Coordinates of C-alpha atoms and ligand atoms in Angstrom, one line a residue:
R18 CA 1.7 -2.1 -25.5
F19 CA -1.4 -0.9 -27.2
R20 CA -3.3 -0.7 -23.9
L21 CA -0.5 1.1 -22.3
T22 CA -0.4 3.6 -25.1
V23 CA -4.2 4.1 -25.0
S24 CA -4.1 4.8 -21.3
Y25 CA -1.2 7.2 -21.6
V26 CA -2.9 9.1 -24.5
L27 CA -6.2 9.2 -22.7
F28 CA -4.6 10.5 -19.5
F29 CA -2.7 13.2 -21.3
S30 CA -5.6 14.2 -23.5
V31 CA -7.8 14.8 -20.4
L32 CA -4.9 16.7 -18.8
L33 CA -4.4 18.9 -21.9
V34 CA -8.2 19.7 -22.1
G35 CA -8.1 20.4 -18.3
I36 CA -5.1 22.7 -18.7
G37 CA -6.8 24.5 -21.7
M38 CA -9.9 25.1 -19.6
L39 CA -7.9 26.4 -16.8
F40 CA -5.9 28.8 -19.0
R41 CA -9.1 30.0 -20.6
Q42 CA -10.7 30.7 -17.2
T43 CA -7.6 32.5 -15.9
L44 CA -7.3 34.6 -19.0
R45 CA -10.9 35.6 -18.9
S46 CA -10.9 36.5 -15.2
Q47 CA -7.6 38.4 -15.7
L48 CA -9.1 40.5 -18.6
D49 CA -12.4 41.0 -16.8
G50 CA -10.5 42.2 -13.8
E51 CA -8.9 44.9 -15.9
V52 CA -12.4 46.0 -17.2
R53 CA -13.6 46.0 -13.6
A54 CA -10.8 48.3 -12.6
T55 CA -11.5 50.7 -15.5
L56 CA -15.2 50.7 -14.5
E57 CA -14.2 51.6 -10.9
E58 CA -12.2 54.6 -12.3
E59 CA -15.2 55.6 -14.5
W60 CA -17.5 55.4 -11.5
G61 CA -15.2 57.9 -9.7
A62 CA -15.2 60.1 -12.8
A63 CA -19.0 60.0 -13.1
K64 CA -19.3 61.1 -9.5
A65 CA -17.1 64.1 -10.3
Y66 CA -18.7 65.1 -13.6
L67 CA -22.4 64.4 -12.8
R68 CA -24.5 66.8 -10.8
I69 CA -28.2 66.3 -10.4
E70 CA -30.5 69.3 -9.8
N71 CA -34.2 68.9 -9.4
K72 CA -34.0 65.4 -10.8
R73 CA -32.2 66.7 -13.9
P74 CA -28.7 65.3 -14.6
I75 CA -26.1 67.9 -15.5
W76 CA -22.7 66.8 -16.8
V77 CA -20.2 69.5 -15.7
A78 CA -17.5 69.0 -18.2
D79 CA -15.5 71.7 -19.8
S80 CA -16.7 71.5 -23.4
S81 CA -13.6 73.3 -24.6
D82 CA -11.4 70.5 -23.2
P83 CA -11.6 67.6 -25.8
E84 CA -10.3 65.2 -23.2
E85 CA -13.0 65.9 -20.7
A86 CA -15.7 65.9 -23.4
Y87 CA -14.4 62.5 -24.5
I88 CA -14.5 61.2 -20.9
V89 CA -18.1 62.3 -20.5
E90 CA -19.1 60.9 -23.8
R91 CA -17.6 57.6 -22.8
L92 CA -19.3 57.5 -19.5
R93 CA -22.7 58.0 -21.2
R94 CA -22.3 55.2 -23.6
V95 CA -23.6 52.5 -21.3
Y96 CA -25.4 54.4 -18.6
L97 CA -28.6 54.6 -16.6
L98 CA -29.7 57.1 -14.1
T99 CA -32.9 56.9 -12.0
D100 CA -34.2 58.4 -8.8
S101 CA -34.3 56.2 -5.7
T102 CA -37.8 54.8 -6.6
G103 CA -36.6 53.7 -10.1
Y104 CA -38.1 56.6 -12.0
L105 CA -36.0 56.9 -15.2
L106 CA -34.0 60.2 -15.5
E107 CA -31.6 59.4 -18.3
Y108 CA -30.2 56.3 -20.0
S109 CA -28.2 55.3 -23.1
E110 CA -29.5 53.3 -26.0
T111 CA -26.9 50.6 -25.4
Y112 CA -28.1 50.2 -21.8
A113 CA -31.7 49.9 -22.9
S114 CA -30.7 47.0 -25.2
L115 CA -29.2 45.3 -22.1
G116 CA -32.6 45.6 -20.4
L117 CA -33.6 48.3 -17.9
D118 CA -33.6 47.4 -14.2
S119 CA -36.9 47.0 -12.5
P120 CA -37.8 49.6 -9.8
Q121 CA -37.7 46.9 -7.1
E122 CA -34.2 46.0 -8.0
I123 CA -33.2 49.7 -8.1
Q124 CA -34.8 50.3 -4.7
R125 CA -33.1 47.4 -3.2
I126 CA -29.6 48.5 -4.4
V127 CA -30.2 52.1 -3.3
K128 CA -31.4 50.9 0.1
S129 CA -28.4 48.7 0.6
G130 CA -26.0 51.5 -0.3
K131 CA -23.5 48.9 -1.7
P132 CA -22.6 49.0 -5.4
E133 CA -23.0 45.7 -7.3
F134 CA -21.3 44.2 -10.3
R135 CA -23.2 42.1 -12.8
E136 CA -22.8 40.7 -16.3
R137 CA -25.5 41.1 -19.0
N138 CA -25.7 40.3 -22.7
D139 CA -27.2 42.7 -25.2
K140 CA -29.5 41.5 -28.0
A141 CA -26.6 40.6 -30.2
G142 CA -25.2 38.4 -27.4
I143 CA -22.3 40.7 -26.6
P144 CA -21.5 40.6 -22.8
F145 CA -21.2 43.8 -20.7
L146 CA -19.9 44.3 -17.2
I147 CA -22.1 46.7 -15.2
K148 CA -21.5 48.5 -12.0
A149 CA -24.7 49.7 -10.3
G150 CA -25.1 51.6 -7.1
E151 CA -26.4 54.6 -5.1
L152 CA -25.4 58.1 -6.0
P153 CA -26.1 60.8 -3.4
S154 CA -26.7 64.4 -4.6
K155 CA -25.8 67.6 -2.9
E156 CA -29.4 68.2 -2.1
G157 CA -29.4 65.1 0.0
E158 CA -31.5 63.1 -2.5
R159 CA -30.4 59.6 -3.4
Y160 CA -30.2 58.4 -7.0
F161 CA -29.4 55.2 -8.8
L162 CA -26.5 55.1 -11.2
A163 CA -25.4 52.2 -13.4
L164 CA -22.3 52.3 -15.7
G165 CA -21.3 49.5 -18.1
R166 CA -18.4 48.4 -20.3
S167 CA -18.4 45.9 -23.1
L168 CA -16.5 42.7 -22.5
E169 CA -16.5 41.9 -26.2
A170 CA -12.8 42.5 -26.7
N171 CA -12.1 40.1 -23.8
Q172 CA -14.4 37.5 -25.2
R173 CA -12.7 37.8 -28.6
T174 CA -9.2 37.4 -27.1
V175 CA -10.3 34.3 -25.2
D176 CA -12.1 32.8 -28.2
A177 CA -9.0 33.4 -30.3
F178 CA -6.9 31.7 -27.7
M179 CA -9.3 28.7 -27.5
R180 CA -9.5 28.4 -31.3
R181 CA -5.7 28.2 -31.6
Y182 CA -5.5 25.8 -28.7
L183 CA -8.1 23.5 -30.2
L184 CA -6.4 23.6 -33.5
L185 CA -3.2 22.6 -31.8
L186 CA -4.8 19.9 -29.7
P187 CA -5.1 17.1 -32.4
G188 CA -1.4 17.7 -33.3
L189 CA -0.5 17.4 -29.6
I190 CA -2.6 14.2 -29.2
A191 CA -1.0 12.7 -32.3
L192 CA 2.5 13.5 -30.9
M193 CA 1.4 11.9 -27.6
C194 CA 0.2 8.8 -29.4
L195 CA 3.7 8.5 -31.0
L196 CA 5.5 9.2 -27.8
G197 CA 3.2 6.8 -25.9
W198 CA 3.8 4.1 -28.4
L199 CA 7.5 4.5 -28.2
L200 CA 7.5 4.7 -24.4
A201 CA 5.2 1.7 -24.0
G202 CA 7.5 -0.2 -26.4
R203 CA 10.5 0.6 -24.2
A204 CA 8.5 -0.5 -21.1
V205 CA 7.4 -3.9 -22.6
H206 CA 10.7 -4.6 -24.4
P207 CA 12.3 -6.4 -21.4
V208 CA 9.1 -8.4 -20.7
N209 CA 9.2 -9.5 -24.4
Q210 CA 12.9 -10.5 -23.9
V211 CA 12.1 -12.5 -20.8
A212 CA 9.2 -14.2 -22.7
Q213 CA 11.5 -15.0 -25.6
A214 CA 14.0 -16.5 -23.2
A215 CA 11.3 -18.5 -21.5
E216 CA 10.1 -19.9 -24.8
G217 CA 13.5 -21.5 -25.1
V218 CA 13.0 -23.5 -22.0
T219 CA 11.8 -27.0 -22.9
G220 CA 11.7 -30.4 -21.1
S221 CA 15.1 -31.3 -22.4
N222 CA 16.6 -27.8 -21.8
L223 CA 15.6 -27.1 -18.2
S224 CA 19.1 -26.0 -17.3
L225 CA 18.6 -22.8 -19.3
R226 CA 18.4 -19.7 -17.0
I227 CA 17.1 -16.3 -18.1
P228 CA 19.9 -13.8 -17.5
K229 CA 19.0 -11.0 -15.0
R230 CA 19.2 -7.4 -16.1
G231 CA 20.9 -6.2 -13.0
A232 CA 18.3 -3.5 -12.3
D233 CA 17.1 -5.3 -9.2
D234 CA 13.5 -4.3 -10.1
E235 CA 10.2 -6.2 -10.3
L236 CA 11.3 -7.8 -13.5
D237 CA 14.5 -9.1 -12.0
H238 CA 12.4 -10.5 -9.2
L239 CA 10.1 -12.2 -11.8
I240 CA 13.2 -13.6 -13.6
D241 CA 14.5 -14.9 -10.3
S242 CA 11.2 -16.7 -9.4
F243 CA 11.1 -18.1 -13.0
N244 CA 14.6 -19.4 -12.7
Q245 CA 13.9 -21.0 -9.4
M246 CA 10.8 -22.6 -10.8
T247 CA 12.8 -24.0 -13.8
A248 CA 15.4 -25.3 -11.3
R249 CA 12.7 -27.1 -9.3
L250 CA 11.2 -28.4 -12.5
G251 CA 14.6 -29.6 -13.6
Q252 CA 15.1 -31.5 -10.3
S253 CA 11.7 -33.2 -10.7
F254 CA 12.5 -34.1 -14.3
E255 CA 15.8 -35.4 -13.3
Q256 CA 14.2 -37.5 -10.5
I257 CA 11.6 -38.9 -12.9
R258 CA 14.3 -39.7 -15.5
R259 CA 16.4 -41.5 -12.9
F260 CA 13.4 -43.2 -11.6
S261 CA 12.5 -44.6 -15.1
T262 CA 16.1 -45.9 -15.4
D263 CA 15.9 -47.4 -11.9
V264 CA 12.5 -49.0 -12.5
S265 CA 13.7 -50.5 -15.8
H266 CA 16.8 -51.7 -14.1
E267 CA 14.9 -53.2 -11.2
L268 CA 12.4 -54.9 -13.5
R269 CA 15.0 -56.1 -16.0
T270 CA 17.1 -58.0 -13.4
P271 CA 14.2 -60.4 -12.3
L272 CA 12.9 -60.6 -15.9
T273 CA 16.3 -61.7 -17.2
A274 CA 16.5 -64.2 -14.4
I275 CA 13.0 -65.5 -15.1
R276 CA 13.9 -65.9 -18.8
G277 CA 17.0 -67.8 -17.8
Q278 CA 15.1 -70.1 -15.5
L279 CA 12.4 -70.8 -18.2
E280 CA 15.1 -71.5 -20.8
V281 CA 16.7 -74.0 -18.4
A282 CA 13.3 -75.6 -17.8
L283 CA 12.6 -75.9 -21.5
F284 CA 15.9 -76.8 -23.0
T285 CA 18.3 -78.2 -20.4
A286 CA 16.3 -79.6 -17.5
Q287 CA 16.6 -83.4 -17.7
T288 CA 15.0 -84.6 -14.5
T289 CA 11.9 -83.5 -12.7
E290 CA 14.1 -82.2 -9.9
Q291 CA 15.9 -79.8 -12.2
F292 CA 12.7 -78.7 -13.8
R293 CA 11.2 -78.1 -10.4
E294 CA 14.2 -76.1 -9.2
A295 CA 14.1 -73.8 -12.3
M296 CA 10.3 -73.2 -11.7
V297 CA 10.9 -72.4 -8.0
N298 CA 13.6 -69.9 -8.9
A299 CA 11.4 -68.3 -11.6
L300 CA 8.6 -68.0 -9.1
E301 CA 10.8 -66.2 -6.6
D302 CA 11.7 -63.7 -9.3
V303 CA 8.1 -63.2 -10.3
E304 CA 7.4 -62.6 -6.6
R305 CA 10.1 -59.9 -6.6
L306 CA 8.6 -58.3 -9.7
S307 CA 5.2 -58.2 -8.2
S308 CA 6.5 -56.6 -5.0
I309 CA 8.1 -53.8 -7.0
V310 CA 4.9 -53.2 -8.9
R311 CA 2.9 -53.4 -5.7
A312 CA 5.1 -50.8 -4.1
L313 CA 4.6 -48.4 -7.0
L314 CA 0.9 -49.0 -7.1
L315 CA 0.6 -48.5 -3.3
L316 CA 2.5 -45.3 -3.3
S317 CA 0.4 -43.8 -6.1
Q318 CA -2.8 -45.0 -4.3
A319 CA -1.5 -43.5 -1.0
E320 CA -0.6 -40.2 -2.6
S321 CA -3.9 -39.9 -4.5
G322 CA -5.8 -40.5 -1.3
Q323 CA -7.3 -43.9 -2.2
L324 CA -5.8 -45.7 0.8
V325 CA -8.2 -45.6 3.8
L326 CA -6.6 -46.1 7.2
Q327 CA -8.2 -48.4 9.8
K328 CA -6.9 -46.8 13.0
A329 CA -7.1 -48.5 16.3
A330 CA -5.1 -48.6 19.6
L331 CA -2.1 -50.9 18.8
D332 CA 0.6 -52.5 20.9
L333 CA 3.5 -50.9 19.1
G334 CA 6.1 -52.9 20.9
A335 CA 4.6 -56.2 19.8
I336 CA 4.4 -55.1 16.1
A337 CA 8.1 -53.9 16.2
E338 CA 9.1 -57.3 17.7
D339 CA 7.3 -59.1 14.9
V340 CA 8.9 -57.1 12.2
V341 CA 12.3 -57.4 13.7
D342 CA 11.8 -61.2 13.8
Q343 CA 11.1 -61.2 10.1
F344 CA 14.4 -59.4 9.4
Q345 CA 16.6 -61.6 11.7
I346 CA 17.5 -64.0 8.9
P347 CA 18.5 -61.4 6.3
A348 CA 20.4 -59.5 9.0
E349 CA 22.2 -62.7 10.0
E350 CA 23.1 -63.5 6.4
K351 CA 24.6 -60.1 6.1
G352 CA 26.5 -60.4 9.4
V353 CA 24.6 -57.5 11.1
E354 CA 23.3 -57.7 14.7
L355 CA 19.7 -56.8 14.9
S356 CA 18.0 -56.2 18.3
V357 CA 14.8 -54.7 19.7
H358 CA 14.1 -53.0 22.9
V359 CA 10.5 -52.5 23.9
Q360 CA 8.9 -50.6 26.8
A361 CA 5.8 -52.6 27.7
G362 CA 2.4 -51.0 27.1
T363 CA 3.5 -48.5 24.4
I364 CA 0.3 -47.8 22.5
A365 CA 0.0 -46.2 19.1
F366 CA -3.4 -45.2 17.7
A367 CA -2.7 -46.2 14.1
D368 CA -3.4 -48.5 11.1
K369 CA -1.7 -51.9 11.8
T370 CA -0.8 -52.7 8.2
Q371 CA 0.7 -49.3 7.6
V372 CA 2.6 -49.3 10.9
E373 CA 4.1 -52.7 10.0
R374 CA 5.1 -51.3 6.6
L375 CA 6.6 -48.2 8.2
I376 CA 8.8 -50.2 10.7
S377 CA 9.7 -52.8 8.0
N378 CA 10.8 -50.1 5.6
L379 CA 13.0 -48.5 8.2
V380 CA 14.5 -51.8 9.4
S381 CA 15.0 -53.0 5.8
N382 CA 16.9 -49.8 5.0
A383 CA 19.0 -50.2 8.2
V384 CA 19.9 -53.7 7.1
K385 CA 20.6 -52.6 3.5
Y386 CA 22.8 -49.7 4.5
T387 CA 24.7 -51.3 7.4
P388 CA 27.8 -53.2 6.3
R389 CA 29.0 -56.5 7.9
G390 CA 29.8 -56.4 11.6
G391 CA 27.4 -53.5 12.2
R392 CA 24.6 -53.2 14.7
I393 CA 20.9 -52.2 14.4
Q394 CA 18.8 -51.3 17.4
V395 CA 15.0 -50.8 17.3
S396 CA 13.5 -49.2 20.4
V397 CA 9.8 -48.5 21.2
M398 CA 8.7 -46.4 24.2
T399 CA 6.2 -43.8 25.3
D400 CA 7.8 -40.4 24.8
P401 CA 9.2 -39.4 28.2
T402 CA 8.2 -35.7 27.9
H403 CA 4.9 -36.2 25.9
Q404 CA 3.0 -39.1 27.4
D405 CA 0.4 -39.2 24.7
W406 CA 3.0 -39.9 22.0
A407 CA 4.6 -43.2 21.1
R408 CA 8.3 -43.0 20.1
L409 CA 9.9 -45.5 17.7
E410 CA 13.6 -45.4 17.0
V411 CA 15.6 -47.3 14.4
A412 CA 19.3 -46.7 14.9
D413 CA 22.1 -48.3 12.9
T414 CA 25.9 -48.1 12.6
G415 CA 25.7 -48.1 8.8
V416 CA 27.1 -45.8 6.0
G417 CA 25.1 -42.8 7.2
I418 CA 23.6 -40.0 5.0
P419 CA 25.6 -36.9 4.0
A420 CA 24.1 -33.7 5.5
E421 CA 23.4 -32.2 2.1
N422 CA 21.2 -35.1 1.1
L423 CA 19.2 -35.3 4.3
S424 CA 16.5 -32.9 3.2
Q425 CA 15.7 -35.0 0.1
I426 CA 15.7 -38.6 1.3
F427 CA 11.9 -38.5 1.9
D428 CA 11.3 -37.3 -1.7
R429 CA 9.8 -39.8 -4.2
F430 CA 12.5 -41.7 -6.1
Y431 CA 15.3 -39.9 -4.4
R432 CA 18.4 -42.1 -3.7
V433 CA 21.8 -41.0 -2.3
R434 CA 24.4 -41.6 -4.9
N435 CA 27.9 -42.3 -3.6
A436 CA 30.5 -45.0 -3.5
E437 CA 28.8 -46.7 -0.5
T438 CA 25.2 -46.8 -1.8
N439 CA 25.8 -47.2 -5.6
L440 CA 25.9 -51.0 -5.4
I441 CA 22.9 -51.3 -3.1
Q442 CA 19.7 -51.7 -5.1
G443 CA 16.5 -49.7 -4.4
L444 CA 13.9 -47.6 -5.9
G445 CA 14.0 -44.6 -3.6
L446 CA 10.4 -45.2 -2.7
G447 CA 10.7 -46.7 0.8
L448 CA 11.2 -43.5 2.7
S449 CA 8.6 -41.5 0.8
F450 CA 6.1 -44.2 1.8
V451 CA 7.3 -43.9 5.4
A452 CA 6.8 -40.1 5.2
W453 CA 3.3 -40.6 3.8
I454 CA 2.3 -43.1 6.6
V455 CA 3.7 -40.7 9.4
S456 CA 1.9 -37.7 7.9
A457 CA -1.4 -39.7 7.5
H458 CA -1.3 -40.4 11.2
G459 CA -0.5 -36.8 12.1
G460 CA 2.9 -37.9 13.5
S461 CA 6.4 -36.8 12.8
I462 CA 9.7 -38.2 11.6
N463 CA 13.2 -37.0 12.2
V464 CA 16.6 -38.3 11.2
E465 CA 20.0 -37.8 12.7
S466 CA 22.9 -39.1 10.7
E467 CA 26.7 -39.0 10.5
P468 CA 28.4 -40.4 7.3
G469 CA 30.5 -43.4 8.2
E470 CA 29.0 -43.6 11.7
G471 CA 25.3 -44.5 11.3
S472 CA 21.8 -43.1 11.2
R473 CA 18.9 -42.8 13.6
F474 CA 15.3 -42.5 12.5
I475 CA 12.9 -41.2 15.2
V476 CA 9.2 -41.5 14.6
H477 CA 6.4 -40.1 16.8
L478 CA 2.9 -41.5 16.5
P479 CA -0.1 -40.4 18.5
S480 CA -1.2 -42.9 21.2
A481 CA -4.9 -41.7 21.2
P482 CA -7.4 -40.3 18.6
P483 CA -6.4 -36.8 17.4
T484 CA -8.9 -34.8 19.5
S485 CA -7.3 -35.7 22.9
V486 CA -3.7 -35.5 21.7
T487 CA -1.4 -32.5 22.5
P488 CA 0.4 -31.1 19.4
S489 CA 3.2 -33.2 18.0
P490 CA 6.5 -32.9 20.0
E491 CA 8.4 -32.7 16.8
P492 CA 7.9 -30.5 13.7
A493 CA 5.2 -31.5 11.2
A494 CA 5.1 -34.8 9.6
A495 CA 8.1 -36.0 7.6
A496 CA 10.1 -33.0 8.6
V497 CA 13.8 -33.7 8.9
Ligands
ADP506 P1 15.9 -47.0 -1.4 O1 15.1 -47.9 -2.1 O2 17.0 -46.4 -2.2 O3 16.4 -47.6 -0.1 P2 14.5 -45.2 0.4 O4 13.4 -44.2 0.0 O5 14.2 -46.2 1.4 O6 15.0 -45.8 -1.0 O7 15.7 -44.4 0.9 C1 16.2 -43.2 0.2 C2 17.7 -43.0 0.4 O8 18.0 -42.7 1.7 C3 18.5 -44.3 0.1 O9 18.8 -44.4 -1.3 C4 19.7 -44.1 1.0 O10 20.7 -43.5 0.3 C5 19.2 -43.3 2.1 N1 18.9 -44.1 3.3 C6 17.8 -44.5 3.8 N2 17.9 -45.2 5.0 C7 19.2 -45.2 5.3 C8 20.0 -45.7 6.3 N3 19.5 -46.4 7.3 N4 21.3 -45.5 6.3 C9 21.9 -44.8 5.3 N5 21.2 -44.3 4.2 C10 19.9 -44.5 4.2

C-alpha cells in the first residue's frame, strides 16, 4: 500500500510540476505576444512621425495635440537611431542602459532589410523586447531604428502566478498523499481479504475454499488457481491419510498373526510338531511383512532415482511364461483360468528384474480382481504396426474399473473403493510401480476397462536401445 501510494504521489507531483511549467510558458508567450503586437504598432507610428533630414531626426507631431505628443514621447522612451554605418544619431537613456548595438550588428541588419526581435535585460535585470530594423528616409538614405518595450509587467504577472502555484503545490501534494493512500487501500483490500482467507487453510482444513468476488478479474483468477491448488493438496493429504490407515492395517494383520503363533508356541504347544507348525506360520507372516516393507522401500528408491536399470535384449515371451507359471497355483486356488499366449522371438530391451516385477504386478492384480470362474489371458507379441516395439497385454474378465477412477489408478496409494474391491486387500502401490517401470524404459501403458466385464492393460516396451527406436506408438509413459 505504501509503495503504491508513493508511486502515485510521485507520478502526480511530476505531472503537477510539468503542468505548472507549461502554464507558465504559455502565459509568458501569450503576454509577450501582446507586447510584440504593440511594438509592431509603435514601429508603424514611428515611421509616420519620424523624418530624418541631413542625419537629423525630426519628430513631426502636432505639439498642440496631447495625444500625439504622448505617442511620440512613448516612442522615444526606449529608442535608438543611427545611420546605416552605425553612427549614433539619437538614443534614449533606457536604451543605453540595455547596451548599444555594435556598428557591425547595425550594418548587418540594415543590409538584410529584415527587422529583428530580440530580448535584452537592463542593468536592474528588467527584460525588454526590442524591434530593430532598417528605416529608409525620403532622401533615399538608409537608417537603423530600434524600439523597445519593457516586459517587466509580464514577468511580474508570471512570477505572481508561479508564486501562488508553488504555494498551492504542497497542499495539492498532501491531498494527493491522502487520496493515494485511500485508493491504494481500496486496491489492496481484496488482496488482504484473500490472504486472510488463505491463512485459514490448514492441513486439517483443506476443504476450505476462498469465495470468488464475481468480478472475473485477475484476482478471481488467482483465487481460482489457489482453490485448485488446495483441492489438489487436499487430494494428496487424503491419499496419504488413507495410505497410513492401509499400511497400519496391512502391517497389523500379519503382526497379530505372528503374535498369535508365538503365543501358541510359548503357552500351548505340547509337541515338537505343534511348536514347529506355529513357527512356520509365524515365518510366513514375517515374510509377508517384509514384502510390504520391501515394496514401500523399492517404490521410494525408484521415485528418488536410486534404482539403476540393467537394460539388455530380453525374450519377453519367456519371462511372461515364467511369471504366469508362478501365478498358476494362486489362480487355481481362486478358480480362475490363467493362460499365456506368446509370439516367439518378441524382444524387449529392458531390465529383467523390473520387467518380471511389471508382469507379476499386472497378473497379480488380474488374479486379485477376477472372481471365481473368470479368465485371464496374458499375450506377448511384436507390435504389428510398430516393429521395434514389444507389446504385452494382460486381459481379465474381472470386476473392471469405473471410468471416473481410470485416471487415478496409477497414482501412489490410490485404490478404487467400491463393493467389489473393498474386501480385497492391497496398498495401492502395485500400479504406481508398474507406471514407474514403464516410464523408466521409455515405454507406455494403456488401460481399457468396463465395470463388470473386465480390464485390459496394454504395455509397450522398446525392443532396441532408445537411439534406434521410433517414437512410442502410444502416448507418453503411464498415460491412460
Ligand atoms: P492394489 O494394491 O490396491 O491392487 P494397485 O496399484 O495395484 O493397488 O491398483 C490400484 C487400483 O486399481 C486397485 O485398488 C484396483 O481398484 C484397480 N485395479 C488394478 N488392477 C485391476 C484389475 N485388473 N481389475 C480391476 N481393478 C484393478
